[in-house]
PDB file of C-alpha atoms in Angstrom:
ATOM      1  CA  MET A  26      -0.122   0.215   0.253  1.00  0.00           C
ATOM      2  CA  GLY A  27       3.045   2.256  -0.629  1.00  0.00           C
ATOM      3  CA  ASP A  28       1.819   4.458  -3.241  1.00  0.00           C
ATOM      4  CA  HIS A  29       2.033   8.123  -3.537  1.00  0.00           C
ATOM      5  CA  THR A  30      -0.554  10.588  -3.141  1.00  0.00           C
ATOM      6  CA  HIS A  31      -0.309  14.627  -4.387  1.00  0.00           C
ATOM      7  CA  GLY A  32      -0.166  17.679  -2.293  1.00  0.00           C
ATOM      8  CA  TRP A  33      -1.056  17.771   0.909  1.00  0.00           C
ATOM      9  CA  ALA A  34      -2.119  14.562   2.674  1.00  0.00           C
ATOM     10  CA  ALA A  35      -4.875  15.615   5.632  1.00  0.00           C
ATOM     11  CA  ALA A  36      -6.293  12.587   7.161  1.00  0.00           C
ATOM     12  CA  PRO A  37      -8.646  11.623  10.086  1.00  0.00           C
ATOM     13  CA  GLY A  38      -7.156  11.007  13.042  1.00  0.00           C
ATOM     14  CA  ALA A  39      -7.655   7.539  14.955  1.00  0.00           C
ATOM     15  CA  ALA A  40     -10.121   8.234  16.768  1.00  0.00           C
ATOM     16  CA  GLU A  41     -12.114  10.307  14.678  1.00  0.00           C
ATOM     17  CA  ARG A  42     -11.813   6.980  12.189  1.00  0.00           C
ATOM     18  CA  ALA A  43     -13.001   4.213  14.936  1.00  0.00           C
ATOM     19  CA  ARG A  44     -16.251   6.687  15.363  1.00  0.00           C
ATOM     20  CA  SER A  45     -17.168   6.818  12.440  1.00  0.00           C
ATOM     21  CA  VAL A  46     -16.923   3.139  11.551  1.00  0.00           C
ATOM     22  CA  LEU A  47     -19.196   2.677  14.310  1.00  0.00           C
ATOM     23  CA  ALA A  48     -20.974   5.488  13.053  1.00  0.00           C
ATOM     24  CA  ALA A  49     -21.444   4.056   8.896  1.00  0.00           C
ATOM     25  CA  ALA A  50     -21.992  -0.031  10.284  1.00  0.00           C
ATOM     26  CA  TRP A  51     -24.992  -2.043  10.397  1.00  0.00           C
ATOM     27  CA  SER A  52     -23.524  -5.482  12.357  1.00  0.00           C
ATOM     28  CA  CYS A  53     -21.202  -6.176  15.608  1.00  0.00           C
ATOM     29  CA  THR A  54     -20.050  -9.490  17.617  1.00  0.00           C
ATOM     30  CA  VAL A  55     -19.610  -9.261  20.778  1.00  0.00           C
ATOM     31  CA  THR A  56     -18.559 -11.281  23.049  1.00  0.00           C
ATOM     32  CA  ALA A  57     -19.236 -10.853  27.163  1.00  0.00           C
ATOM     33  CA  GLU A  58     -18.828 -13.829  30.176  1.00  0.00           C
ATOM     34  CA  GLY A  59     -18.978 -16.354  27.558  1.00  0.00           C
ATOM     35  CA  ALA A  60     -21.644 -15.140  24.915  1.00  0.00           C
ATOM     36  CA  ARG A  61     -20.876 -13.872  21.641  1.00  0.00           C
ATOM     37  CA  GLU A  62     -23.574 -12.847  19.488  1.00  0.00           C
ATOM     38  CA  GLU A  63     -24.032 -10.682  15.616  1.00  0.00           C
ATOM     39  CA  LEU A  64     -26.028  -7.434  16.520  1.00  0.00           C
ATOM     40  CA  VAL A  65     -27.187  -6.212  13.743  1.00  0.00           C
ATOM     41  CA  GLY A  66     -29.024  -2.413  13.140  1.00  0.00           C
ATOM     42  CA  ALA A  67     -28.762  -2.411  17.037  1.00  0.00           C
ATOM     43  CA  HIS A  68     -25.848  -0.357  18.486  1.00  0.00           C
ATOM     44  CA  THR A  69     -25.679   3.789  18.911  1.00  0.00           C
ATOM     45  CA  VAL A  70     -22.822   5.848  21.083  1.00  0.00           C
ATOM     46  CA  THR A  71     -24.010   8.054  22.955  1.00  0.00           C
ATOM     47  CA  ASP A  72     -20.967  11.818  22.810  1.00  0.00           C
ATOM     48  CA  ASP A  73     -19.212  10.728  25.509  1.00  0.00           C
ATOM     49  CA  GLY A  74     -18.447   7.595  24.115  1.00  0.00           C
ATOM     50  CA  ARG A  75     -20.713   4.724  25.568  1.00  0.00           C
ATOM     51  CA  VAL A  76     -21.790   1.868  23.386  1.00  0.00           C
ATOM     52  CA  LEU A  77     -25.600   1.413  23.388  1.00  0.00           C
ATOM     53  CA  LEU A  78     -26.430  -2.354  22.485  1.00  0.00           C
ATOM     54  CA  ASP A  79     -30.510  -2.906  21.937  1.00  0.00           C
ATOM     55  CA  VAL A  80     -30.731  -6.530  22.586  1.00  0.00           C
ATOM     56  CA  PRO A  81     -33.220  -9.654  23.057  1.00  0.00           C
ATOM     57  CA  ASP A  82     -35.181 -10.217  26.434  1.00  0.00           C
ATOM     58  CA  ASP A  83     -34.135 -13.283  25.993  1.00  0.00           C
ATOM     59  CA  GLY A  84     -31.093 -13.417  24.930  1.00  0.00           C
ATOM     60  CA  ALA A  85     -27.904 -14.628  26.293  1.00  0.00           C
ATOM     61  CA  LEU A  86     -25.502 -11.245  25.959  1.00  0.00           C
ATOM     62  CA  LEU A  87     -28.255  -9.708  28.598  1.00  0.00           C
ATOM     63  CA  ALA A  88     -28.410 -12.533  30.721  1.00  0.00           C
ATOM     64  CA  ALA A  89     -24.661 -13.186  31.567  1.00  0.00           C
ATOM     65  CA  ALA A  90     -25.366  -8.693  31.947  1.00  0.00           C
ATOM     66  CA  ILE A  91     -27.659  -9.538  34.497  1.00  0.00           C
ATOM     67  CA  CYS A  92     -25.965 -12.420  36.174  1.00  0.00           C
ATOM     68  CA  ALA A  93     -21.956 -11.805  36.418  1.00  0.00           C
ATOM     69  CA  PRO A  94     -21.076 -12.269  39.668  1.00  0.00           C
ATOM     70  CA  ARG A  95     -19.737  -8.018  39.776  1.00  0.00           C
ATOM     71  CA  GLY A  96     -22.722  -7.006  37.959  1.00  0.00           C
ATOM     72  CA  GLU A  97     -20.294  -5.924  35.812  1.00  0.00           C
ATOM     73  CA  PRO A  98     -19.179  -8.135  33.305  1.00  0.00           C
ATOM     74  CA  SER A  99     -16.047  -7.564  30.594  1.00  0.00           C
ATOM     75  CA  ALA A 100     -17.202  -7.142  26.845  1.00  0.00           C
ATOM     76  CA  VAL A 101     -15.591  -6.828  23.791  1.00  0.00           C
ATOM     77  CA  LEU A 102     -17.311  -5.229  20.334  1.00  0.00           C
ATOM     78  CA  GLU A 103     -16.438  -5.603  16.766  1.00  0.00           C
ATOM     79  CA  PHE A 104     -16.889  -4.115  13.731  1.00  0.00           C
ATOM     80  CA  ALA A 105     -15.618  -4.097   9.595  1.00  0.00           C
ATOM     81  CA  ASP A 106     -15.573  -1.640   7.571  1.00  0.00           C
ATOM     82  CA  VAL A 107     -16.993  -2.450   4.318  1.00  0.00           C
ATOM     83  CA  ALA A 108     -16.504  -1.044   1.487  1.00  0.00           C
ATOM     84  CA  PRO A 109     -19.673  -0.271  -0.389  1.00  0.00           C
ATOM     85  CA  VAL A 110     -18.070  -0.620  -3.020  1.00  0.00           C
ATOM     86  CA  PRO A 111     -16.432  -4.363  -4.211  1.00  0.00           C
ATOM     87  CA  VAL A 112     -13.081  -4.414  -4.254  1.00  0.00           C
ATOM     88  CA  ARG A 113     -10.416  -7.155  -3.890  1.00  0.00           C
ATOM     89  CA  ASP A 114      -9.766  -7.066   0.257  1.00  0.00           C
ATOM     90  CA  ARG A 115     -13.331  -4.617   1.129  1.00  0.00           C
ATOM     91  CA  VAL A 116     -12.870  -5.360   4.482  1.00  0.00           C
ATOM     92  CA  ARG A 117     -11.363  -1.064   5.084  1.00  0.00           C
ATOM     93  CA  SER A 118     -10.153  -1.800   8.809  1.00  0.00           C
ATOM     94  CA  ARG A 119     -11.870  -3.433  11.783  1.00  0.00           C
ATOM     95  CA  VAL A 120     -12.537  -1.523  14.861  1.00  0.00           C
ATOM     96  CA  TRP A 121     -12.661  -3.861  18.540  1.00  0.00           C
ATOM     97  CA  ILE A 122     -13.910  -2.023  21.606  1.00  0.00           C
ATOM     98  CA  ALA A 123     -12.944  -3.444  25.491  1.00  0.00           C
ATOM     99  CA  GLY A 124     -14.759  -2.253  27.840  1.00  0.00           C
ATOM    100  CA  TRP A 125     -17.590  -3.051  30.812  1.00  0.00           C
ATOM    101  CA  PHE A 126     -21.343  -3.534  30.347  1.00  0.00           C
ATOM    102  CA  SER A 127     -23.686  -2.507  33.091  1.00  0.00           C
ATOM    103  CA  VAL A 128     -27.479  -2.437  32.038  1.00  0.00           C
ATOM    104  CA  GLU A 129     -29.536   0.461  31.671  1.00  0.00           C
ATOM    105  CA  GLU A 130     -33.538   0.186  30.544  1.00  0.00           C
ATOM    106  CA  ALA A 131     -32.886  -3.260  28.819  1.00  0.00           C
ATOM    107  CA  ARG A 132     -30.468  -1.897  27.083  1.00  0.00           C
ATOM    108  CA  LEU A 133     -26.414  -3.164  27.859  1.00  0.00           C
ATOM    109  CA  ALA A 134     -24.403  -0.014  27.343  1.00  0.00           C
ATOM    110  CA  LEU A 135     -20.152  -0.408  27.404  1.00  0.00           C
ATOM    111  CA  ARG A 136     -17.667   1.723  28.893  1.00  0.00           C
ATOM    112  CA  PRO A 137     -14.896   1.416  26.826  1.00  0.00           C
ATOM    113  CA  SER A 138     -11.792   1.297  28.434  1.00  0.00           C
ATOM    114  CA  ARG A 139      -9.658   0.437  25.498  1.00  0.00           C
ATOM    115  CA  VAL A 140     -10.547   0.912  21.989  1.00  0.00           C
ATOM    116  CA  VAL A 141      -8.286  -0.498  18.786  1.00  0.00           C
ATOM    117  CA  LEU A 142      -8.496   0.662  15.339  1.00  0.00           C
ATOM    118  CA  ARG A 143      -6.465  -1.726  13.032  1.00  0.00           C
ATOM    119  CA  ARG A 144      -5.851  -0.627   9.079  1.00  0.00           C
ATOM    120  CA  PRO A 145      -3.913  -1.997   6.592  1.00  0.00           C
ATOM    121  CA  SER A 146      -1.075   0.050   7.271  1.00  0.00           C
ATOM    122  CA  GLY A 147      -1.153  -0.785  10.865  1.00  0.00           C
ATOM    123  CA  ALA A 148      -2.952  -0.963  14.077  1.00  0.00           C
ATOM    124  CA  PHE A 149      -3.855   1.818  16.132  1.00  0.00           C
ATOM    125  CA  MET A 150      -4.615   2.262  19.806  1.00  0.00           C
ATOM    126  CA  VAL A 151      -6.903   5.022  21.124  1.00  0.00           C
ATOM    127  CA  GLY A 152      -7.436   6.204  24.594  1.00  0.00           C
ATOM    128  CA  ALA A 153     -10.808   5.792  26.170  1.00  0.00           C
ATOM    129  CA  ASP A 154     -10.984   9.748  26.325  1.00  0.00           C
ATOM    130  CA  GLU A 155     -10.229  10.223  23.724  1.00  0.00           C
ATOM    131  CA  PHE A 156     -12.414   7.963  21.836  1.00  0.00           C
ATOM    132  CA  ALA A 157     -14.979   9.675  23.719  1.00  0.00           C
ATOM    133  CA  ALA A 158     -14.277  12.897  22.994  1.00  0.00           C
ATOM    134  CA  ALA A 159     -13.964  12.859  19.025  1.00  0.00           C
ATOM    135  CA  ALA A 160     -16.460  13.569  16.537  1.00  0.00           C
ATOM    136  CA  PRO A 161     -17.305  10.524  13.841  1.00  0.00           C
ATOM    137  CA  ASP A 162     -16.639  11.971   9.693  1.00  0.00           C
ATOM    138  CA  PRO A 163     -19.244  14.393   9.106  1.00  0.00           C
ATOM    139  CA  LEU A 164     -19.762  12.478   6.059  1.00  0.00           C
ATOM    140  CA  ALA A 165     -19.991   8.986   7.023  1.00  0.00           C
ATOM    141  CA  GLY A 166     -23.299   8.326   6.782  1.00  0.00           C
ATOM    142  CA  ALA A 167     -23.924   9.238   3.533  1.00  0.00           C
ATOM    143  CA  GLU A 168     -20.472   7.375   1.925  1.00  0.00           C
ATOM    144  CA  ALA A 169     -21.907   4.158   1.459  1.00  0.00           C
ATOM    145  CA  ARG A 170     -23.805   6.258  -0.985  1.00  0.00           C
ATOM    146  CA  LEU A 171     -21.815   8.714  -2.199  1.00  0.00           C
ATOM    147  CA  LEU A 172     -19.036   6.178  -3.598  1.00  0.00           C
ATOM    148  CA  THR A 173     -21.728   3.185  -5.005  1.00  0.00           C
ATOM    149  CA  HIS A 174     -23.591   6.541  -7.081  1.00  0.00           C
ATOM    150  CA  LEU A 175     -19.186   7.959  -8.158  1.00  0.00           C
ATOM    151  CA  ALA A 176     -19.084   4.097  -9.038  1.00  0.00           C
ATOM    152  CA  ASP A 177     -22.341   3.192 -11.156  1.00  0.00           C
ATOM    153  CA  CYS A 178     -22.981   6.592 -12.410  1.00  0.00           C
ATOM    154  CA  HIS A 179     -19.723   8.744 -12.871  1.00  0.00           C
ATOM    155  CA  ALA A 180     -16.823   5.904 -13.674  1.00  0.00           C
ATOM    156  CA  ASP A 181     -15.395   8.515 -16.491  1.00  0.00           C
ATOM    157  CA  ALA A 182     -14.492  11.261 -13.131  1.00  0.00           C
ATOM    158  CA  VAL A 183     -13.514   8.524 -11.789  1.00  0.00           C
ATOM    159  CA  ASP A 184     -10.802   7.331 -14.754  1.00  0.00           C
ATOM    160  CA  ARG A 185     -10.184  11.625 -15.318  1.00  0.00           C
ATOM    161  CA  LEU A 186      -9.073  11.668 -11.369  1.00  0.00           C
ATOM    162  CA  THR A 187      -6.098   9.060 -11.928  1.00  0.00           C
ATOM    163  CA  ARG A 188      -4.830  12.076 -14.463  1.00  0.00           C
ATOM    164  CA  LEU A 189      -3.634  13.048 -10.723  1.00  0.00           C
ATOM    165  CA  VAL A 190      -1.714  10.100  -9.566  1.00  0.00           C
ATOM    166  CA  ASP A 191       2.024   9.955  -9.361  1.00  0.00           C
ATOM    167  CA  PRO A 192       2.472   7.741 -12.622  1.00  0.00           C
ATOM    168  CA  GLU A 193       4.586   5.393 -11.145  1.00  0.00           C
ATOM    169  CA  SER A 194       1.224   4.500  -9.445  1.00  0.00           C
ATOM    170  CA  LEU A 195      -0.361   3.467 -11.891  1.00  0.00           C
ATOM    171  CA  GLN A 196       1.780   0.535 -13.307  1.00  0.00           C
ATOM    172  CA  GLY A 197       0.305  -2.559 -14.394  1.00  0.00           C
ATOM    173  CA  VAL A 198      -2.722  -1.042 -13.132  1.00  0.00           C
ATOM    174  CA  VAL A 199      -6.637  -2.777 -14.286  1.00  0.00           C
ATOM    175  CA  ARG A 200      -8.787  -1.553 -12.152  1.00  0.00           C
ATOM    176  CA  VAL A 201      -9.581   1.892 -10.337  1.00  0.00           C
ATOM    177  CA  ARG A 202     -12.465   1.912  -8.069  1.00  0.00           C
ATOM    178  CA  PRO A 203     -13.772   5.175  -5.692  1.00  0.00           C
ATOM    179  CA  LEU A 204     -12.591   3.185  -1.885  1.00  0.00           C
ATOM    180  CA  ALA A 205     -13.196   5.631   0.775  1.00  0.00           C
ATOM    181  CA  VAL A 206     -14.822   9.198   1.199  1.00  0.00           C
ATOM    182  CA  ASP A 207     -14.266  11.306   4.120  1.00  0.00           C
ATOM    183  CA  ARG A 208     -14.738  14.934   4.672  1.00  0.00           C
ATOM    184  CA  HIS A 209     -10.661  15.311   3.971  1.00  0.00           C
ATOM    185  CA  GLY A 210     -10.358  13.234   0.367  1.00  0.00           C
ATOM    186  CA  LEU A 211     -11.035  10.512  -1.399  1.00  0.00           C
ATOM    187  CA  THR A 212      -9.318   7.404  -1.420  1.00  0.00           C
ATOM    188  CA  LEU A 213      -8.645   5.034  -5.122  1.00  0.00           C
ATOM    189  CA  ARG A 214      -8.274   1.483  -4.835  1.00  0.00           C
ATOM    190  CA  ILE A 215      -5.911   0.878  -8.058  1.00  0.00           C
ATOM    191  CA  GLU A 216      -5.495  -2.311  -8.433  1.00  0.00           C
ATOM    192  CA  ARG A 217      -3.383  -4.995 -10.977  1.00  0.00           C
ATOM    193  CA  ALA A 218      -3.268  -8.143 -11.900  1.00  0.00           C
ATOM    194  CA  ARG A 219      -1.536  -9.558  -8.667  1.00  0.00           C
ATOM    195  CA  THR A 220      -1.269  -6.459  -6.277  1.00  0.00           C
ATOM    196  CA  ASP A 221      -2.944  -3.429  -5.368  1.00  0.00           C
ATOM    197  CA  GLY A 222      -2.610  -0.203  -3.920  1.00  0.00           C
ATOM    198  CA  ASP A 223      -4.684   2.893  -2.251  1.00  0.00           C
ATOM    199  CA  VAL A 224      -4.398   6.094  -3.464  1.00  0.00           C
ATOM    200  CA  ARG A 225      -5.242   9.443  -1.199  1.00  0.00           C
ATOM    201  CA  LEU A 226      -6.595  12.795  -3.248  1.00  0.00           C
ATOM    202  CA  PRO A 227      -6.713  14.814  -0.693  1.00  0.00           C
ATOM    203  CA  PHE A 228      -9.153  17.968  -0.571  1.00  0.00           C
ATOM    204  CA  HIS A 229      -8.265  21.417  -0.775  1.00  0.00           C
ATOM    205  CA  ALA A 230     -10.166  22.589   2.380  1.00  0.00           C
ATOM    206  CA  PRO A 231     -11.847  19.650   4.605  1.00  0.00           C
ATOM    207  CA  ALA A 232     -16.132  19.018   3.696  1.00  0.00           C
ATOM    208  CA  ASP A 233     -18.862  19.182   6.562  1.00  0.00           C
ATOM    209  CA  ASP A 234     -21.908  18.183   3.851  1.00  0.00           C
ATOM    210  CA  VAL A 235     -22.008  16.919   0.508  1.00  0.00           C
ATOM    211  CA  SER A 236     -22.585  19.876  -0.776  1.00  0.00           C
ATOM    212  CA  GLN A 237     -19.855  20.912  -0.193  1.00  0.00           C
ATOM    213  CA  LEU A 238     -17.809  17.842  -0.647  1.00  0.00           C
ATOM    214  CA  THR A 239     -19.875  17.617  -4.337  1.00  0.00           C
ATOM    215  CA  GLU A 240     -18.240  21.347  -4.634  1.00  0.00           C
ATOM    216  CA  ARG A 241     -14.592  19.797  -3.600  1.00  0.00           C
ATOM    217  CA  MET A 242     -14.307  17.278  -6.084  1.00  0.00           C
ATOM    218  CA  HIS A 243     -15.550  19.852  -8.931  1.00  0.00           C
ATOM    219  CA  VAL A 244     -11.711  20.944  -8.232  1.00  0.00           C
ATOM    220  CA  LEU A 245     -10.398  17.646  -8.371  1.00  0.00           C
ATOM    221  CA  LEU A 246     -12.176  17.118 -11.607  1.00  0.00           C
ATOM    222  CA  SER A 247     -10.787  20.688 -12.375  1.00  0.00           C
ATOM    223  CA  GLN A 248      -7.591  19.768 -11.645  1.00  0.00           C
ATOM    224  CA  ALA A 249      -7.200  16.592 -13.330  1.00  0.00           C
ATOM    225  CA  ALA A 250      -8.675  18.376 -16.461  1.00  0.00           C
ATOM    226  CA  ALA A 251      -5.660  20.183 -16.679  1.00  0.00           C
ATOM    227  CA  ALA A 252      -3.135  17.511 -15.897  1.00  0.00           C
ATOM    228  CA  SER A 253      -2.288  15.064 -19.168  1.00  0.00           C
ATOM    229  CA  CYS A 254      -3.254  11.268 -19.217  1.00  0.00           C
ATOM    230  CA  PRO A 255      -1.335   8.739 -17.396  1.00  0.00           C
ATOM    231  CA  ARG A 256       0.984   6.741 -19.696  1.00  0.00           C
ATOM    232  CA  PRO A 257      -0.525   3.650 -18.517  1.00  0.00           C
ATOM    233  CA  LEU A 258      -3.980   4.412 -18.534  1.00  0.00           C
ATOM    234  CA  GLN A 259      -2.938   5.526 -22.487  1.00  0.00           C
ATOM    235  CA  ARG A 260      -1.773   2.951 -23.081  1.00  0.00           C
ATOM    236  CA  GLN A 261      -4.278   0.620 -21.964  1.00  0.00           C
ATOM    237  CA  ARG A 262      -6.836   2.922 -23.886  1.00  0.00           C
ATOM    238  CA  ALA A 263      -5.156   2.134 -27.397  1.00  0.00           C
ATOM    239  CA  ASP A 264      -5.001  -1.672 -26.418  1.00  0.00           C
ATOM    240  CA  GLY A 265      -8.716  -1.542 -25.840  1.00  0.00           C
ATOM    241  CA  ASP A 266      -9.705   0.664 -28.460  1.00  0.00           C
ATOM    242  CA  GLY A 267      -7.325  -2.396 -30.995  1.00  0.00           C
TER     243      GLY A 267
END
């Protein structure tokens, strides 16, 4: 994943990335006191960083929390960050949250004691206070829709954006897909015959909502229009036309 980026390389911090994963994820795996369950559409995160889980009244997790000898069982939550656009290795990151459960009005509340964010570049520890203070990326909830629309309806725009990529990163390219977007920039997945790499295209300024994102994308496309077409893609198009 050692591809180059261009220009300003602003990116979310580990705490913001972890909160963004939880904001966008639809499911999680919960392990507590020997019980393990997959929950779908059951979690929310409070402003102070607690994770609230809606669990069945007769489920093993609630029983484990109520019957725990010390009253507050330890637990681990796992969330997967899956790319909405089909690419190789679609899991972009994982988040593990360790902490203690308490029962709040028939819901389980996890107070984090440790948060780990694992990305292709490595694992990052996030302190509980840092996690609680962070906010998810403002585009996290809309990212799946935005990337799917870009990939399905604007493949030509993705193609043009490769003009902003270092030509060395495009050697042997067979496909380029939008992998991720956040308020700081767009990430492209560069797929080759046997390997792949990710290239980040940073925005000139953060985008705090979808309308600002549209403007930032137009700026990137204008920059791409002023750049020359990378030679690897020129050759690929020539081969395809022949």
